[in-house]
Every structure is written in structure tokens, then in C-alpha cells.
Short mmCIF file of C-alpha atoms in Angstrom, two decimals:
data_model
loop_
_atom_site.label_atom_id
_atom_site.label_comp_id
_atom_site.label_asym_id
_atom_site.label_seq_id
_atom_site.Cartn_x
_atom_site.Cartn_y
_atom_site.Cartn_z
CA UNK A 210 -55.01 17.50 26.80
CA UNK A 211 -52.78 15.37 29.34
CA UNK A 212 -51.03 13.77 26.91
CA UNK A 213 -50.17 17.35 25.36
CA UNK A 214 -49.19 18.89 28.60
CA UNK A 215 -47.00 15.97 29.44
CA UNK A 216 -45.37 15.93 26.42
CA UNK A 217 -44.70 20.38 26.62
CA UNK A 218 -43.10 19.28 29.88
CA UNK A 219 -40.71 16.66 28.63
CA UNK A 220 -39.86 18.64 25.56
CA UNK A 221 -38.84 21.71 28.41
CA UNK A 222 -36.99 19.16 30.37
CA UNK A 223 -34.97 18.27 27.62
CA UNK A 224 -34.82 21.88 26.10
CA UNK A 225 -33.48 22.80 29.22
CA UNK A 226 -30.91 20.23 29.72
CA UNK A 227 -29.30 20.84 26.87
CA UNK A 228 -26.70 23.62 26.43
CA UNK A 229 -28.57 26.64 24.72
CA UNK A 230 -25.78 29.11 22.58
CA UNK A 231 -26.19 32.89 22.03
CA UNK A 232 -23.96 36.01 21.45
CA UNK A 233 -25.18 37.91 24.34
CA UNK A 234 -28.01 36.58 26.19
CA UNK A 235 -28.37 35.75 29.80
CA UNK A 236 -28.34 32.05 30.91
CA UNK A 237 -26.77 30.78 27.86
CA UNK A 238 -23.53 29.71 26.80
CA UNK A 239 -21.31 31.31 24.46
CA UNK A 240 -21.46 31.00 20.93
CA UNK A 241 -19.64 27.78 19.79
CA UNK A 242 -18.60 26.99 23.87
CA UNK A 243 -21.36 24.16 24.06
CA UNK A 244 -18.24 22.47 23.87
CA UNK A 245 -18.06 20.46 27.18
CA UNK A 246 -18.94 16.69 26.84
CA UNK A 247 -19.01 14.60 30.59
CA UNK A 248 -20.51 11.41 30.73
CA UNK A 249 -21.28 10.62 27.49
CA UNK A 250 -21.61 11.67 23.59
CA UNK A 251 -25.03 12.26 23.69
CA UNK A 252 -26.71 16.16 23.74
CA UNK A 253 -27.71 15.95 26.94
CA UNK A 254 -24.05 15.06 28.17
CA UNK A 255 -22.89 18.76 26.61
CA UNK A 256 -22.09 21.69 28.89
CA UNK A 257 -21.21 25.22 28.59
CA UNK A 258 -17.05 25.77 29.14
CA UNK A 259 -18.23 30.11 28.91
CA UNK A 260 -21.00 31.85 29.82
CA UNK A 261 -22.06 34.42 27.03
CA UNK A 262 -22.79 37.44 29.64
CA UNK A 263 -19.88 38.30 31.12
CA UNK A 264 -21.15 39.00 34.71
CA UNK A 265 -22.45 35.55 35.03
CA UNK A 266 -21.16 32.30 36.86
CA UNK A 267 -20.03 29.09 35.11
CA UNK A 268 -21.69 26.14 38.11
CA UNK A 269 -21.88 22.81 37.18
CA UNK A 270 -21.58 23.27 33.65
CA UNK A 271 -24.16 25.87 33.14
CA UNK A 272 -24.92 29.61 33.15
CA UNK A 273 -26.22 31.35 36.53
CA UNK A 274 -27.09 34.88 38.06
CA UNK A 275 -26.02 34.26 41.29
CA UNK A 276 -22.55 32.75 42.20
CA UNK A 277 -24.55 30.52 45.49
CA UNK A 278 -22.29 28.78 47.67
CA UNK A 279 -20.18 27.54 44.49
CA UNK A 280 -17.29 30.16 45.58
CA UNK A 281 -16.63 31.50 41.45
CA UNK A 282 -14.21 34.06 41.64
CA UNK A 283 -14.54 35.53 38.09
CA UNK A 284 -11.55 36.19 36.23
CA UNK A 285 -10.13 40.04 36.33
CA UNK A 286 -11.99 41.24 33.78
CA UNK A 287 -15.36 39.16 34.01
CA UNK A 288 -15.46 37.10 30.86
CA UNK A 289 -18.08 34.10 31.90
CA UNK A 290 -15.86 31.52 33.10
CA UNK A 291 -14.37 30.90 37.30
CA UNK A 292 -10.69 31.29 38.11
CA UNK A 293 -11.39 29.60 41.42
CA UNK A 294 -13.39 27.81 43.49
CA UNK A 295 -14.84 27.29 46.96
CA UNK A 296 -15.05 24.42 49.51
CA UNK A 297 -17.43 21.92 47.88
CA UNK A 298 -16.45 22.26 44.58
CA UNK A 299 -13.39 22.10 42.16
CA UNK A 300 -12.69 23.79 39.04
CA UNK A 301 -13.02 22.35 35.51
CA UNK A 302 -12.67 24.12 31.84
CA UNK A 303 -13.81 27.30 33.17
CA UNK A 304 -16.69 26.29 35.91
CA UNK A 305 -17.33 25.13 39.32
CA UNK A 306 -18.29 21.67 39.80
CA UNK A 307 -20.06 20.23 42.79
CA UNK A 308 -18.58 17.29 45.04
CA UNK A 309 -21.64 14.68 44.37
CA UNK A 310 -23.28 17.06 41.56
CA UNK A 311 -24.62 16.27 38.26
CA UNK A 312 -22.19 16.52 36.32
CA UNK A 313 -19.62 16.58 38.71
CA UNK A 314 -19.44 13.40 40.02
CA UNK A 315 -18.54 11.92 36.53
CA UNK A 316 -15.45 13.60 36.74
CA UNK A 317 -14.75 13.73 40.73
CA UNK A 318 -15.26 10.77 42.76
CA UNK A 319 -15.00 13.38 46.14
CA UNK A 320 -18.42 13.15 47.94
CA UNK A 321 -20.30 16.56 49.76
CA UNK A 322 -18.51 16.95 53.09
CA UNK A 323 -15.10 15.57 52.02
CA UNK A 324 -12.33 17.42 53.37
CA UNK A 325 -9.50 18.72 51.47
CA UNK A 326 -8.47 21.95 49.57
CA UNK A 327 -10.71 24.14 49.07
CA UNK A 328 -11.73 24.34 45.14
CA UNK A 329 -9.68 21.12 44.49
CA UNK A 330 -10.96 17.52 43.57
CA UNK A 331 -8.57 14.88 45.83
CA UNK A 332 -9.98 11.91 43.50
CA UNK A 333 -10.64 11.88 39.85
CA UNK A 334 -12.63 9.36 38.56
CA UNK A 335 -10.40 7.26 36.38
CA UNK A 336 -12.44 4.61 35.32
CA UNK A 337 -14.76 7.76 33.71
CA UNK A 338 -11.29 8.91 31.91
CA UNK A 339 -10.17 11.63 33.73
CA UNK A 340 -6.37 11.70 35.83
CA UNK A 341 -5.15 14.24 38.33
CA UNK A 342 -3.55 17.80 37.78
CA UNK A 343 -0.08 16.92 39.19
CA UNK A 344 -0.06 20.43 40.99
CA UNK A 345 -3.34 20.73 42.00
CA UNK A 346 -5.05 24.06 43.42
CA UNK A 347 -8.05 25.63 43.66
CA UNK A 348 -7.25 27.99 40.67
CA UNK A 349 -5.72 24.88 38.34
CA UNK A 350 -8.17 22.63 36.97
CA UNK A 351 -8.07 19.69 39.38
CA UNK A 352 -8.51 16.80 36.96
CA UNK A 353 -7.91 16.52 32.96
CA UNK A 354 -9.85 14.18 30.80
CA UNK A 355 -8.26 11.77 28.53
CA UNK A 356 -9.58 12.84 25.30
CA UNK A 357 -8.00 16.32 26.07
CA UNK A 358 -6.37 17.83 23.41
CA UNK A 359 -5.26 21.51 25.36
CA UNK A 360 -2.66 22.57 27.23
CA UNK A 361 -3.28 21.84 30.95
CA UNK A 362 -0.58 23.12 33.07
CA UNK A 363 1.64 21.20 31.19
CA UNK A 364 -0.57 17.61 30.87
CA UNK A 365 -2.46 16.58 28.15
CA UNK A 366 -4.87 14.00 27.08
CA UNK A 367 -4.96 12.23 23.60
CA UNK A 368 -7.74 12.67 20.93
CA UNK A 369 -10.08 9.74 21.09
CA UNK A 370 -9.16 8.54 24.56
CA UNK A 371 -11.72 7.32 26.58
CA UNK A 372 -9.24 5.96 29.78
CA UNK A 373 -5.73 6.67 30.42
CA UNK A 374 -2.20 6.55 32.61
CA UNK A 375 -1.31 10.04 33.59
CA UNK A 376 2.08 11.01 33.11
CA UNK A 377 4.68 11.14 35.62
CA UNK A 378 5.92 14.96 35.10
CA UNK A 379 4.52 17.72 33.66
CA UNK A 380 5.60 19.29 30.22
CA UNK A 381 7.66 22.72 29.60
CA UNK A 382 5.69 25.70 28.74
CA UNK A 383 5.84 24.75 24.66
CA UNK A 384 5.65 21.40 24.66
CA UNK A 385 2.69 19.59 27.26
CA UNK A 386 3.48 15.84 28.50
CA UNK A 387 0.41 13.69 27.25
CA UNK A 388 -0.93 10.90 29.23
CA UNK A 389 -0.61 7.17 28.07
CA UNK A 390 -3.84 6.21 26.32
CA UNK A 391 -5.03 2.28 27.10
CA UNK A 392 -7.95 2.71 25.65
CA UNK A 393 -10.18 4.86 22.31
CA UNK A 394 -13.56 5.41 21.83
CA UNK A 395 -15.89 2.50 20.04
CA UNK A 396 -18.67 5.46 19.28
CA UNK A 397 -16.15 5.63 16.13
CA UNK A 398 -14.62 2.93 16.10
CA UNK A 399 -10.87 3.97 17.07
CA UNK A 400 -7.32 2.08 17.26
CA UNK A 401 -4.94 2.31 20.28
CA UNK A 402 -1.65 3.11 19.00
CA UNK A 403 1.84 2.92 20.70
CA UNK A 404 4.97 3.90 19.29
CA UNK A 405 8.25 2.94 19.87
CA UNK A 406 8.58 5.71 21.86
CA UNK A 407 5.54 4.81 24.15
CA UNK A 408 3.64 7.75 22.86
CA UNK A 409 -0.18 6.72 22.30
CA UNK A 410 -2.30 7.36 19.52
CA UNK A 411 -6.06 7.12 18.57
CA UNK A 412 -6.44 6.14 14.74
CA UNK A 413 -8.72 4.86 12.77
CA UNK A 414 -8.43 1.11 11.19
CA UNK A 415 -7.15 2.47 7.81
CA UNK A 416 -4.37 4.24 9.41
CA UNK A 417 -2.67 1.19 10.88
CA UNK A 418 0.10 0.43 8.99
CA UNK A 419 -0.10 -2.73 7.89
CA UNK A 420 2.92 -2.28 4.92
CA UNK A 421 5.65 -4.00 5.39
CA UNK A 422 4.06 -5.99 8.12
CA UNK A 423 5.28 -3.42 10.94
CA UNK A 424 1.87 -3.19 12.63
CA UNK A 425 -1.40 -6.03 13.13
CA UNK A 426 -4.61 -4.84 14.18
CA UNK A 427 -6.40 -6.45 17.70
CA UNK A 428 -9.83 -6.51 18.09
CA UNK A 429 -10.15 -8.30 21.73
CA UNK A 430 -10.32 -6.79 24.51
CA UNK A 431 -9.51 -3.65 23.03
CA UNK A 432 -8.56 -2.41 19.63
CA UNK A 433 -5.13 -1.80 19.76
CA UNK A 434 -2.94 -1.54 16.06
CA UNK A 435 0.47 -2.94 17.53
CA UNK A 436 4.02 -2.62 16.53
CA UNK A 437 5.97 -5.72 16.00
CA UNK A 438 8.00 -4.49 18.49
CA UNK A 439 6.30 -3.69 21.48
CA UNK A 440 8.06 -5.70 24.43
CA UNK A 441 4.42 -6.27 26.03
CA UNK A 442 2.05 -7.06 23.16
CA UNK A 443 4.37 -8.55 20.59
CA UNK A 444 7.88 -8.93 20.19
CA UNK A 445 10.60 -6.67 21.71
CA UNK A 446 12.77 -6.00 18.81
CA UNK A 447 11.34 -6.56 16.22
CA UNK A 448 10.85 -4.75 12.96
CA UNK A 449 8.44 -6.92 10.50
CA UNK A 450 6.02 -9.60 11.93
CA UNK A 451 3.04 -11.27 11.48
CA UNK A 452 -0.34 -12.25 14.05
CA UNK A 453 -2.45 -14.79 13.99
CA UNK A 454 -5.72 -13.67 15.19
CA UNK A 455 -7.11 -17.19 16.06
CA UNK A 456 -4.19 -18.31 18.51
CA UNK A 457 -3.38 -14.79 18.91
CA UNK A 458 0.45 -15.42 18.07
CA UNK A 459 2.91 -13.04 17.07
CA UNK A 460 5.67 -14.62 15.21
CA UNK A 461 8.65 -12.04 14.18
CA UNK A 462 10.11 -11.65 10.96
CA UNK A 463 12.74 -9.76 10.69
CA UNK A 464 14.62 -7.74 14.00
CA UNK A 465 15.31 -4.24 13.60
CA UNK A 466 19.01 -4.36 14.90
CA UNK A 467 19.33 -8.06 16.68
CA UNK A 468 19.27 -11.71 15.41
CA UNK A 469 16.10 -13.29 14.85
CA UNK A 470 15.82 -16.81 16.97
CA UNK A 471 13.09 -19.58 16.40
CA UNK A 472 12.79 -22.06 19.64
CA UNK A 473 11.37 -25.31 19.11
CA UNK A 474 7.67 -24.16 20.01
CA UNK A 475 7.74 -21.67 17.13
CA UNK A 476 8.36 -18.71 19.77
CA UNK A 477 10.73 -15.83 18.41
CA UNK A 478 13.11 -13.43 19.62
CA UNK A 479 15.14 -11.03 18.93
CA UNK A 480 18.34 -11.30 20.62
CA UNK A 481 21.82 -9.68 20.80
CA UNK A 482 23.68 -12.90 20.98
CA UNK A 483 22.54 -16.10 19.60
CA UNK A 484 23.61 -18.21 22.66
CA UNK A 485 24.40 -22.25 23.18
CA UNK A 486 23.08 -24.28 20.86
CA UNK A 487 23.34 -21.00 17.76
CA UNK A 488 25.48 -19.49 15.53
CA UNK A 489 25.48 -15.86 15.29
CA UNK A 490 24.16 -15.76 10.90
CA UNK A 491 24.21 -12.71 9.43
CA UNK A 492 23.28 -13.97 5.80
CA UNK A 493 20.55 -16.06 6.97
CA UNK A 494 18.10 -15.11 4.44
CA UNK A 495 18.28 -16.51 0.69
CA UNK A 496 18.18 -13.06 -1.35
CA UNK A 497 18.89 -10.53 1.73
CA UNK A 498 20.97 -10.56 4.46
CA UNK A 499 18.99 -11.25 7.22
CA UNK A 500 20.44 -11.79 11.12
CA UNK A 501 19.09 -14.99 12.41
CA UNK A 502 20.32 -17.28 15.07
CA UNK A 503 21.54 -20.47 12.98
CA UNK A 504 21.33 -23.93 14.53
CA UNK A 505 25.00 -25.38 14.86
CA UNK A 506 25.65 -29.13 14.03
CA UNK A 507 23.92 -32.18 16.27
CA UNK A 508 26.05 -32.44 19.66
CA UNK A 509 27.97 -28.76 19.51
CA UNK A 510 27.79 -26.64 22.61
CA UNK A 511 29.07 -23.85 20.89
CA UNK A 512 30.13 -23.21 16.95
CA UNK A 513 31.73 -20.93 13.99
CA UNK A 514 28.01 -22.11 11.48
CA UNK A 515 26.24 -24.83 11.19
CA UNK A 516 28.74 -27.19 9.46
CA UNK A 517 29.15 -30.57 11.84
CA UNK A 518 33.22 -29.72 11.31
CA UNK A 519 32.82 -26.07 13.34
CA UNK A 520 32.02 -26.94 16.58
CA UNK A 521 33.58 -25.20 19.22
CA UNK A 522 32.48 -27.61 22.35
CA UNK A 523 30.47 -30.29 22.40
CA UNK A 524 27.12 -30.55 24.33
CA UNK A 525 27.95 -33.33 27.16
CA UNK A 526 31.20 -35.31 28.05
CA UNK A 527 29.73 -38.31 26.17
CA UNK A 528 31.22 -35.92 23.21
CA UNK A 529 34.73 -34.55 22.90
CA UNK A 530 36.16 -32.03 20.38
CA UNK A 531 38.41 -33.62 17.78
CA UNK A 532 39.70 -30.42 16.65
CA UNK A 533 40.85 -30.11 12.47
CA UNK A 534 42.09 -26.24 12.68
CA UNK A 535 42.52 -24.65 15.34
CA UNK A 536 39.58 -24.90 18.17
CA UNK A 537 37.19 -25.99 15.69
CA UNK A 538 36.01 -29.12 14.73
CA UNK A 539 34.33 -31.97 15.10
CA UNK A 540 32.02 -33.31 18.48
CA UNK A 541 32.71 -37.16 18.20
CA UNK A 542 31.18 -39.93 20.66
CA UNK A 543 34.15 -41.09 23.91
CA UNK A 544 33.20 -44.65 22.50
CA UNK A 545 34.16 -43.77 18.99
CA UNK A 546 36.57 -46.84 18.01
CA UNK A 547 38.92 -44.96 15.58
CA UNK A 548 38.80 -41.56 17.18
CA UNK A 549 38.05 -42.35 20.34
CA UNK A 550 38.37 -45.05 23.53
CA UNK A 551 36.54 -48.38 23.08
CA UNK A 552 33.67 -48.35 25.20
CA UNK A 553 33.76 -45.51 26.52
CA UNK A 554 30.83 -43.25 28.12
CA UNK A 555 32.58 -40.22 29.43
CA UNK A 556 35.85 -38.33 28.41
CA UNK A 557 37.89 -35.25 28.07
CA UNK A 558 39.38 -34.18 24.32
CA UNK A 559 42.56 -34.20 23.68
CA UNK A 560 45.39 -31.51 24.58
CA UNK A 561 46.65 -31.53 21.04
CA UNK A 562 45.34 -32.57 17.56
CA UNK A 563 45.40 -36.43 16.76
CA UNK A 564 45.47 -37.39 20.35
CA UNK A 565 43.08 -39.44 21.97
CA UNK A 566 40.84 -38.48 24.46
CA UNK A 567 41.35 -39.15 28.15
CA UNK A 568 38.81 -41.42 29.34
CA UNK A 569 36.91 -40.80 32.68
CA UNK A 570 33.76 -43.60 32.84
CA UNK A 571 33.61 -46.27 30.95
CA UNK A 572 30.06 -47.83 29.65
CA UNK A 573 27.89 -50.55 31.17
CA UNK A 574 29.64 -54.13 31.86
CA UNK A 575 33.49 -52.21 31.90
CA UNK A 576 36.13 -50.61 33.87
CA UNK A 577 38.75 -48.12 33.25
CA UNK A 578 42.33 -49.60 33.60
CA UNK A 579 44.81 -46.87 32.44
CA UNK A 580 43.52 -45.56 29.77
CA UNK A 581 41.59 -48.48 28.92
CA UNK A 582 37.78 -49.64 29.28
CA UNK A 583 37.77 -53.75 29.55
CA UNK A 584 35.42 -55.76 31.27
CA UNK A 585 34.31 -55.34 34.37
CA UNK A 586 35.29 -58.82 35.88
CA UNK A 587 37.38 -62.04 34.93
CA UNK A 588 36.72 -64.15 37.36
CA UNK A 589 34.85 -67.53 37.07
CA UNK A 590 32.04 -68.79 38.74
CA UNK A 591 32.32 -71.05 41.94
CA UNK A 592 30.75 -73.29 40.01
CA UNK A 593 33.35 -73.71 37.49
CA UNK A 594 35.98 -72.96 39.91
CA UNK A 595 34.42 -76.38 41.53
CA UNK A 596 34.20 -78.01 38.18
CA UNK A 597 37.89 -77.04 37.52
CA UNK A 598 39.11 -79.01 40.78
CA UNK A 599 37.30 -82.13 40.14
CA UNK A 600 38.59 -82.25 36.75
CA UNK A 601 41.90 -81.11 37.90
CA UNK A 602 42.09 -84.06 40.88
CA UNK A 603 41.06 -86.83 38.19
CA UNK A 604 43.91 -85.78 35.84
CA UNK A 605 46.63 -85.84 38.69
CA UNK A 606 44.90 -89.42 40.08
CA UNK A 607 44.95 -90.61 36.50
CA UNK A 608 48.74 -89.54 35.96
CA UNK A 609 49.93 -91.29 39.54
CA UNK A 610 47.65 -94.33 38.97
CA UNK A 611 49.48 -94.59 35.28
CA UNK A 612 52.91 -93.85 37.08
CA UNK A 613 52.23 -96.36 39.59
CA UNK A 614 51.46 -99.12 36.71
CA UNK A 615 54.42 -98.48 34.72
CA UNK A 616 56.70 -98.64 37.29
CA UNK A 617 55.05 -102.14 38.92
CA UNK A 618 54.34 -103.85 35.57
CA UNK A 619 58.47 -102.85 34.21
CA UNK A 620 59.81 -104.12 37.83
CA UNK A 621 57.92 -107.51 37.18
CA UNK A 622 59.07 -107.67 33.58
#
């Protein structure tokens, strides 16, 4: 008999926490305005947005006789919902909400006794998915969920949302600004989408576009379907990609309006100019004409394509320019021995076509002399310089001593 009773008292518990609908009955909701979910999908997280009697007071999401300290001004004529509220509580979809009620404190983070406007929330509870009216009063609704789909003095929420960024303005009186979404609801499973624009989407996995390789799905942290070009999550500029989920790398395609460059990690970009090192291509692909950032020949600074004869500067001043038409050609080595100076490490090009270039270093083990590199020194050793005398003293005492003898040995003769 316990057991029974228990049980009769849960089963009222729960009867009574959840919102009861009825044309015209007192303490209940309107028909079809069990419409309210805070806190949670469950039944017991629905509450009433209009009372079905008239007279009656919308308070923390449910239908009362007496208005209390809540401070429900009904609307002018009565019709079951609060136009305003009283110190203590703020007003949302219709009712009066407690500071530090149940429900209200999933939507307000105020506590009882916090000063402030009367009938307005200071603090909504983002991390519950709820931002600020931007003109907040005691007859506005002081904070606006994410998931809401209605016209809130101008603000709106997105389908699906479950936490957002409010927006910085307020819409005009036809068309309602909608916060930035950052994150959808997993109860069915839901996509976060952005587009181009920034405007944010909840969609199921089916509806990302994966055609044409425009969008790629994300499963960690958060489900997001991504656009190739989204500056933050993929690549800004870019029109076709693709993602590898293991390294999580997004490695553009194709750019919607810019060239297409591939750094020597892999890394792409979409860029408006190619830059050192690249040649602006704008037939880059074999069968369509696809902008890409070509690499120009080994040693060019600068070039007209990728041809070794198009350079336009050369990458150091161990290259000069050995121009064929014009200020193109070819980046040849300051030691070159045809084109070039001997030995040579560092040089300017030429001032006209055919000359040679001036020479400003010359390599290990030689100097510059005019325009010249030779080696760095000519000098001998002291050692041979020693060597050299000795041999030099024997030859001249030789030469006297034969002298000497000629002349002696003829006089005798």
C-alpha cells in the first residue's frame, strides 16, 4: 500500500510538472502554447508561453490565480500572457521569470536581490544559449534564446542553435538581424553552417554540399559543414577544396577569383598576386584554365613563366641577368667563364645586352684588379726568397772566380 501511494505521488509530481493544455480551463496553458522548452528537450523542460484563461498570470512558465510579488501587468485586453514585469523578475515569451527561479535561472544568471531595472535580466546565461535584448526594458523580453526563430525586437536566433554570438545591431521592422550560431543541437544530430556571408545555418549531414567539393563536413569539436572558403576554418578564397579528416588539412583546389599557390609544405592560398619566386598562370590547368601561381626557373627573383630564358631578376648577386629581349632573360652564375667574370662570387649585370657583368667580390683564394679576379698573392715564400739568394751568390762567385781564371791563365800564356 506504500509502494502504491508512493508511486500516486510521483506520478502527481510529474503530472504536475509538466505543461497541461486546454481551451478554457483554469491553471492550464493554452491549446498548442506548451511550446516553451528551457533547459532541456525533455517534457519536463516544457512551459506554457499563454495561459488559456485570460484573467490569469503567466510566472515562471506556468499558469496562476494570483499575480504574487511577480509584478505581471497583463496586456490591455487580458489575453494570458505579462507585458511587464516587477523587481525580481524579467520578462520572457509572455511570462515573468524569477531571478534564481526554476526555470529562470537557466535563462538569467541575475541572483534574488540583484539590483538593476526593474523587470529586466542584466545577465543572460550564454553558456545555456541565450544573448541579451540590445534595448532592454522591463516590457521587451530581456534575453532571446539561440534556437529562436521569431521576431524579437529586431534579433533573432537560428533554428537548431544551442549557443550563439549576438549580433551587433538590431534588424528593421521586416527583416530581424539573427545571431551568429557556433554551435547546433546533437539531440538530432545538426551541422553548423556559415556562408560566405557569415550568416549561420543548422542543417542536417545530407544537406552539406559536398558537390563540387565546395563544402567538408567536421565532426570534432563541433559539427560544422565548412566552405572552402572560410578565412578561419579553411581557406580564404577559395572555391573547390578538399579535407583530410585524419591531419585535419584543408588543401584548396581551385580559388574563386585569385591564383591558387602551393608552398613547399603543401599549404595553399589564394592570392591576388603570385609574388617572388611565381609567375602569375592563368592556364595552369591541363583542360581548363585554372589561375595558379607558377614556379619561375631555378635562380629568378622575378619572371614572365616558368621558362629558365624569362627571368626578370635573379635571386642573389651570385646571379646576374643576361638579358636576350628586352628585360628578360636568363639568371647566369658572376663566375660563368663565357658569360661572365672568371672567378667571380658577386656582380652586377650588364647595362646593355652582350656586356659583361661588373664584378664586385671575387671567390675564395682571388682579388679583384679592374675588372679582373686573379690570385690573391704572388709573392714567394721567405724560404725561397732565401733559396733564391744563395743560388743567386754562387752563380755571381762562379762567374768572377771563372773571370778571374781566364784572365790569370791568358796573362801567363
Amino acid at each position: 500500500m506504500f509502494f502504491e501511494l508512493a508511486l500516486l505521488g510521483c506520478i502527481l509530481q510529474i503530472v504536475q510538472a509538466t505543461c497541461a493544455e486546454a481551451a478554457d480551463e483554469t491553471l492550464k496553458c493554452k491549446t498548442n502554447m506548451c511550446n516553451l522548452q528551457i533547459g532541456g528537450t525533455e517534457a519536463a523542460n516544457k512551459y506554457c508561453s499563454q495561459c488559456s484563461k485570460p484573467g490569469e498570470y503567466l510566472i515562471d512558465g506556468a499558469c496562476v490565480t494570483e499575480v504574487g510579488s511577480s509584478g505581471c501587468a497583463p496586456q490591455d485586453p487580458p489575453d494570458g500572457t505579462c507585458k511587464s514585469c516587477g523587481a525580481g523578475y524579467f520578462l520572457h515569451k509572455g511570462g515573468c521569470y524569477k531571478f534564481g527561479g526554476t526555470p529562470g535561472s537557466t535563462i538569467c544568471k541575475d541572483t534574488v536581490g540583484s539590483s538593476g531595472t526593474a523587470g529586466v535580466c542584466s545577465s543572460c546565461s550564454a553558456e545555456n544559449g541565450f544573448f541579451a535584448n540590445l534595448a532592454p526594458a522591463a516590457t521587451k523580453q530581456s534575453c532571446i534564446a539561440c534556437n529562436e526563430t521569431a521576431d524579437i525586437n529586431g534579433l533573432t536566433g537560428v533554428a537548431g542553435c544551442t549557443t550563439c554570438s549576438p549580433p551587433s545591431a538590431a534588424g528593421d521592422n521586416t527583416t530581424p538581424k539573427a545571431a551568429t550560431c557556433t554551435a547546433c543541437e546533437t539531440t538530432t544530430p545538426k551541422y553548423l553552417k556559415k556562408a560566405d556571408d557569415g550568416t549561420t545555418t543548422c542543417i542536417l549531414a545530407d544537406a552539406c554540399t559536398v558537390n563540387q567539393n565546395k563544402f567538408f563536413k567536421v565532426e570534432d569539436p563541433i559539427k560544422k559543414c565548412v566552405s572552402c572558403g572560410d578565412a578561419q576554418d579553411a581557406v580564404d578564397g577559395c572555391d573547390t577544396c578538399t579535407y583530410a579528416s585524419g591531419t585535419k588539412k584543408v588543401t584548396c583546389t581551385k580559388c574563386s577569383t585569385n591564383y591558387l599557390k602551393t608552398a613547399a609544405d603543401g599549404a595553399t592560398t589564394c592570392e591576388a598576386d603570385c609574388g617572388t619566386g611565381f609567375f602569375n598562370n592563368d592556364k595552369g590547368g591541363a583542360s581548363t584554365n585554372l589561375k595558379v601561381c607558377s614556379p619561375c626557373a631555378a635562380n629568378c627573383l622575378t619572371c614572365a613563366d616558368g621558362t629558365a630564358e624569362k627571368c626578370t631578376s635573379c635571386t642573389a648577386d651570385t646571379y646576374f641577368l643576361l638579358a636576350a629581349t628586352g628585360s628578360q632573360g636568363k639568371c647566369v652564375s658572376c663566375g660563368d667563364t663565357t658569360s661572365g667574370v672568371p672567378n667571380c662570387a658577386k656582380c652586377t649585370a650588364p647595362a646593355s645586352a652582350g656586356g659583361k657583368p661588373t664584378c664586385s667580390e671575387c671567390g675564395s683564394g682571388y682579388k679583384l684588379e679592374g675588372e679582373a679576379c686573379v690570385p690573391a698573392s704572388t709573392n714567394l715564400s721567405t724560404g725561397a726568397i732565401a733559396g733564391i739568394s744563395v743560388a743567386a751568390v754562387v752563380v755571381v762567385g762562379g762567374l768572377v772566380g771563372f773571370l778571374c781564371w781566364w784572365f790569370i791563365c791568358r796573362g801567363k800564356a
